[in-house]
Amino acid sequence: MTYENFEDTPVWQEAARLYELSEDLLENPAFLARNGFRNIAEGFERGTTSELLYFLYVARGSAGETRSMLRVKLRRIRDAALKSQISALIACAASCSRQLRGWADSLQNSDIQGQRHLNERSRRDYDQKKRAGEFQKQLLAKPPPGHPLRKDAEERGNI
């Protein structure tokens, strides 16, 4: 799936939720956190895939740091409701980290060098290659289970 804006990506939605949940927690007087809890992610609107990858890893590092700080705070909190709130934040930060890793993996395995490098021809070529790959998967899925072509494709992860 292709996104036009970073606001449309599921990982940005999850990161926004993480930020909102963090803000709620930071406003809780029982939490007593300093202003060091901030998470900024960049990259989507950069011109190249390598720039986007860099910022995805920065954002992933921030998600890890957020989890780390929350785990330290969790060790010091006695209030059960607050512990539950912090645990939910840790799970949200872990989800952001997994999504960012998946996105980075897909970019690293992509032939696209980034928005800056795309023109009408490269878009057509990419779309044609993608359609051809999908068609090949459909064809390889047609032989019955156990057929040598299908078995080979399954072993290579092509279907």
mmCIF file of C-alpha atoms in Angstrom:
data_model
loop_
_atom_site.group_PDB
_atom_site.id
_atom_site.type_symbol
_atom_site.label_atom_id
_atom_site.label_comp_id
_atom_site.label_asym_id
_atom_site.label_seq_id
_atom_site.Cartn_x
_atom_site.Cartn_y
_atom_site.Cartn_z
ATOM 1 C CA MET A 1 0.000 0.000 0.000
ATOM 2 C CA THR A 2 1.204 3.495 -0.833
ATOM 3 C CA TYR A 3 0.558 6.459 1.428
ATOM 4 C CA GLU A 4 0.327 10.064 0.298
ATOM 5 C CA ASN A 5 0.912 11.582 3.756
ATOM 6 C CA PHE A 6 2.712 10.402 6.856
ATOM 7 C CA GLU A 7 -0.500 11.017 8.823
ATOM 8 C CA ASP A 8 -2.093 8.159 6.883
ATOM 9 C CA THR A 9 0.462 5.527 7.900
ATOM 10 C CA PRO A 10 -0.605 3.078 10.625
ATOM 11 C CA VAL A 11 2.686 3.581 12.458
ATOM 12 C CA TRP A 12 2.145 7.356 12.613
ATOM 13 C CA GLN A 13 -1.351 6.751 13.974
ATOM 14 C CA GLU A 14 0.101 4.437 16.635
ATOM 15 C CA ALA A 15 2.896 6.896 17.447
ATOM 16 C CA ALA A 16 0.307 9.682 17.821
ATOM 17 C CA ARG A 17 -1.622 7.439 20.202
ATOM 18 C CA LEU A 18 1.605 6.767 22.128
ATOM 19 C CA TYR A 19 2.234 10.505 22.374
ATOM 20 C CA GLU A 20 -1.313 11.187 23.588
ATOM 21 C CA LEU A 21 -1.150 8.396 26.161
ATOM 22 C CA SER A 22 2.248 9.693 27.289
ATOM 23 C CA GLU A 23 0.864 13.209 27.657
ATOM 24 C CA ASP A 24 -2.021 11.863 29.750
ATOM 25 C CA LEU A 25 0.446 10.053 31.972
ATOM 26 C CA LEU A 26 2.738 13.059 32.260
ATOM 27 C CA GLU A 27 -0.199 15.192 33.397
ATOM 28 C CA ASN A 28 -0.898 12.762 36.239
ATOM 29 C CA PRO A 29 0.573 14.326 39.416
ATOM 30 C CA ALA A 30 1.315 10.872 40.840
ATOM 31 C CA PHE A 31 3.670 10.093 37.948
ATOM 32 C CA LEU A 32 6.132 12.952 38.611
ATOM 33 C CA ALA A 33 8.116 12.730 35.372
ATOM 34 C CA ARG A 34 10.488 15.349 34.080
ATOM 35 C CA ASN A 35 10.213 17.047 30.691
ATOM 36 C CA GLY A 36 12.639 14.534 29.139
ATOM 37 C CA PHE A 37 9.802 12.415 27.732
ATOM 38 C CA ARG A 38 9.451 13.609 24.145
ATOM 39 C CA ASN A 39 9.370 11.603 20.930
ATOM 40 C CA ILE A 40 9.816 13.183 17.488
ATOM 41 C CA ALA A 41 9.688 11.125 14.305
ATOM 42 C CA GLU A 42 10.720 12.477 10.919
ATOM 43 C CA GLY A 43 11.400 11.073 7.535
ATOM 44 C CA PHE A 44 8.229 10.521 5.562
ATOM 45 C CA GLU A 45 8.504 13.767 3.670
ATOM 46 C CA ARG A 46 12.215 13.382 2.986
ATOM 47 C CA GLY A 47 13.246 12.917 -0.610
ATOM 48 C CA THR A 48 15.085 9.604 -0.511
ATOM 49 C CA THR A 49 14.560 6.162 0.907
ATOM 50 C CA SER A 50 17.886 6.325 2.758
ATOM 51 C CA GLU A 51 16.796 9.522 4.544
ATOM 52 C CA LEU A 52 13.450 7.960 5.445
ATOM 53 C CA LEU A 53 15.225 4.856 6.757
ATOM 54 C CA TYR A 54 17.502 6.985 8.924
ATOM 55 C CA PHE A 55 14.565 8.734 10.565
ATOM 56 C CA LEU A 56 12.617 5.488 10.960
ATOM 57 C CA TYR A 57 15.533 4.134 12.979
ATOM 58 C CA VAL A 58 15.710 7.373 14.985
ATOM 59 C CA ALA A 59 11.991 7.017 15.739
ATOM 60 C CA ARG A 60 12.490 3.337 16.621
ATOM 61 C CA GLY A 61 15.296 4.325 18.980
ATOM 62 C CA SER A 62 12.979 6.872 20.588
ATOM 63 C CA ALA A 63 10.310 4.196 21.038
ATOM 64 C CA GLY A 64 12.906 1.989 22.742
ATOM 65 C CA GLU A 65 14.056 4.822 24.962
ATOM 66 C CA THR A 66 10.439 5.581 25.879
ATOM 67 C CA ARG A 67 9.909 1.926 26.815
ATOM 68 C CA SER A 68 13.087 1.934 28.863
ATOM 69 C CA MET A 69 12.130 5.036 30.827
ATOM 70 C CA LEU A 70 8.614 3.715 31.411
ATOM 71 C CA ARG A 71 9.966 0.414 32.721
ATOM 72 C CA VAL A 72 12.201 2.287 35.163
ATOM 73 C CA LYS A 73 9.239 4.378 36.338
ATOM 74 C CA LEU A 74 7.106 1.231 36.585
ATOM 75 C CA ARG A 75 9.545 -0.178 39.159
ATOM 76 C CA ARG A 76 8.977 2.841 41.416
ATOM 77 C CA ILE A 77 5.178 3.119 41.184
ATOM 78 C CA ARG A 78 2.948 1.511 43.814
ATOM 79 C CA ASP A 79 -0.484 2.624 42.547
ATOM 80 C CA ALA A 80 -2.111 -0.278 40.621
ATOM 81 C CA ALA A 81 -4.101 1.948 38.248
ATOM 82 C CA LEU A 82 -1.013 3.956 37.368
ATOM 83 C CA LYS A 83 0.965 0.726 36.850
ATOM 84 C CA SER A 84 -1.715 -0.436 34.432
ATOM 85 C CA GLN A 85 -1.560 2.854 32.546
ATOM 86 C CA ILE A 86 2.228 2.637 32.275
ATOM 87 C CA SER A 87 2.049 -1.005 31.128
ATOM 88 C CA ALA A 88 -0.362 0.020 28.354
ATOM 89 C CA LEU A 89 2.114 2.696 27.256
ATOM 90 C CA ILE A 90 4.934 0.149 27.174
ATOM 91 C CA ALA A 91 2.819 -2.098 24.943
ATOM 92 C CA CYS A 92 2.010 0.846 22.660
ATOM 93 C CA ALA A 93 5.694 1.810 22.375
ATOM 94 C CA ALA A 94 6.573 -1.820 21.558
ATOM 95 C CA SER A 95 3.904 -1.816 18.839
ATOM 96 C CA CYS A 96 5.389 1.366 17.338
ATOM 97 C CA SER A 97 8.828 -0.219 17.378
ATOM 98 C CA ARG A 98 7.625 -3.375 15.596
ATOM 99 C CA GLN A 99 5.803 -1.339 12.942
ATOM 100 C CA LEU A 100 8.816 0.884 12.353
ATOM 101 C CA ARG A 101 11.047 -2.178 11.983
ATOM 102 C CA GLY A 102 8.627 -3.733 9.490
ATOM 103 C CA TRP A 103 8.453 -0.530 7.487
ATOM 104 C CA ALA A 104 12.255 -0.220 7.469
ATOM 105 C CA ASP A 105 12.603 -3.851 6.359
ATOM 106 C CA SER A 106 10.209 -3.317 3.476
ATOM 107 C CA LEU A 107 12.083 -0.172 2.397
ATOM 108 C CA GLN A 108 15.447 -1.903 2.548
ATOM 109 C CA ASN A 109 14.112 -4.602 0.226
ATOM 110 C CA SER A 110 12.579 -2.106 -2.202
ATOM 111 C CA ASP A 111 13.951 -1.015 -5.554
ATOM 112 C CA ILE A 112 12.523 2.467 -5.054
ATOM 113 C CA GLN A 113 15.173 4.983 -4.056
ATOM 114 C CA GLY A 114 12.615 7.524 -2.824
ATOM 115 C CA GLN A 115 10.119 10.147 -3.981
ATOM 116 C CA ARG A 116 12.868 12.380 -5.309
ATOM 117 C CA HIS A 117 13.931 9.645 -7.747
ATOM 118 C CA LEU A 118 10.474 8.724 -9.021
ATOM 119 C CA ASN A 119 9.256 9.913 -12.377
ATOM 120 C CA GLU A 120 6.408 8.695 -14.549
ATOM 121 C CA ARG A 121 8.516 6.020 -16.232
ATOM 122 C CA SER A 122 9.982 4.647 -12.997
ATOM 123 C CA ARG A 123 6.492 4.562 -11.472
ATOM 124 C CA ARG A 124 5.163 2.616 -14.469
ATOM 125 C CA ASP A 125 8.126 0.220 -14.364
ATOM 126 C CA TYR A 126 7.679 -0.336 -10.637
ATOM 127 C CA ASP A 127 3.925 -0.881 -10.998
ATOM 128 C CA GLN A 128 4.460 -3.285 -13.907
ATOM 129 C CA LYS A 129 7.052 -5.272 -11.955
ATOM 130 C CA LYS A 130 4.728 -5.412 -8.947
ATOM 131 C CA ARG A 131 1.790 -6.613 -11.094
ATOM 132 C CA ALA A 132 4.001 -9.227 -12.745
ATOM 133 C CA GLY A 133 5.108 -10.526 -9.342
ATOM 134 C CA GLU A 134 1.522 -10.754 -8.125
ATOM 135 C CA PHE A 135 0.498 -12.561 -11.332
ATOM 136 C CA GLN A 136 3.363 -15.018 -10.896
ATOM 137 C CA LYS A 137 2.225 -15.758 -7.340
ATOM 138 C CA GLN A 138 -1.297 -16.438 -8.596
ATOM 139 C CA LEU A 139 0.015 -18.781 -11.282
ATOM 140 C CA LEU A 140 2.235 -20.677 -8.859
ATOM 141 C CA ALA A 141 -0.677 -21.156 -6.472
ATOM 142 C CA LYS A 142 -2.795 -22.909 -9.139
ATOM 143 C CA PRO A 143 -1.066 -26.318 -9.327
ATOM 144 C CA PRO A 144 -2.317 -28.807 -6.721
ATOM 145 C CA PRO A 145 -0.422 -29.179 -3.418
ATOM 146 C CA GLY A 146 2.603 -31.396 -3.890
ATOM 147 C CA HIS A 147 3.131 -30.350 -7.520
ATOM 148 C CA PRO A 148 6.868 -29.656 -8.076
ATOM 149 C CA LEU A 149 6.306 -26.063 -9.284
ATOM 150 C CA ARG A 150 4.063 -25.224 -6.351
ATOM 151 C CA LYS A 151 6.283 -27.019 -3.838
ATOM 152 C CA ASP A 152 9.346 -25.143 -5.104
ATOM 153 C CA ALA A 153 7.519 -21.795 -4.934
ATOM 154 C CA GLU A 154 6.310 -22.522 -1.393
ATOM 155 C CA GLU A 155 9.837 -23.417 -0.266
ATOM 156 C CA ARG A 156 11.160 -20.137 -1.696
ATOM 157 C CA GLY A 157 8.321 -18.192 -0.056
ATOM 158 C CA ASN A 158 6.873 -17.066 -3.370
ATOM 159 C CA ILE A 159 3.311 -18.090 -2.509
#
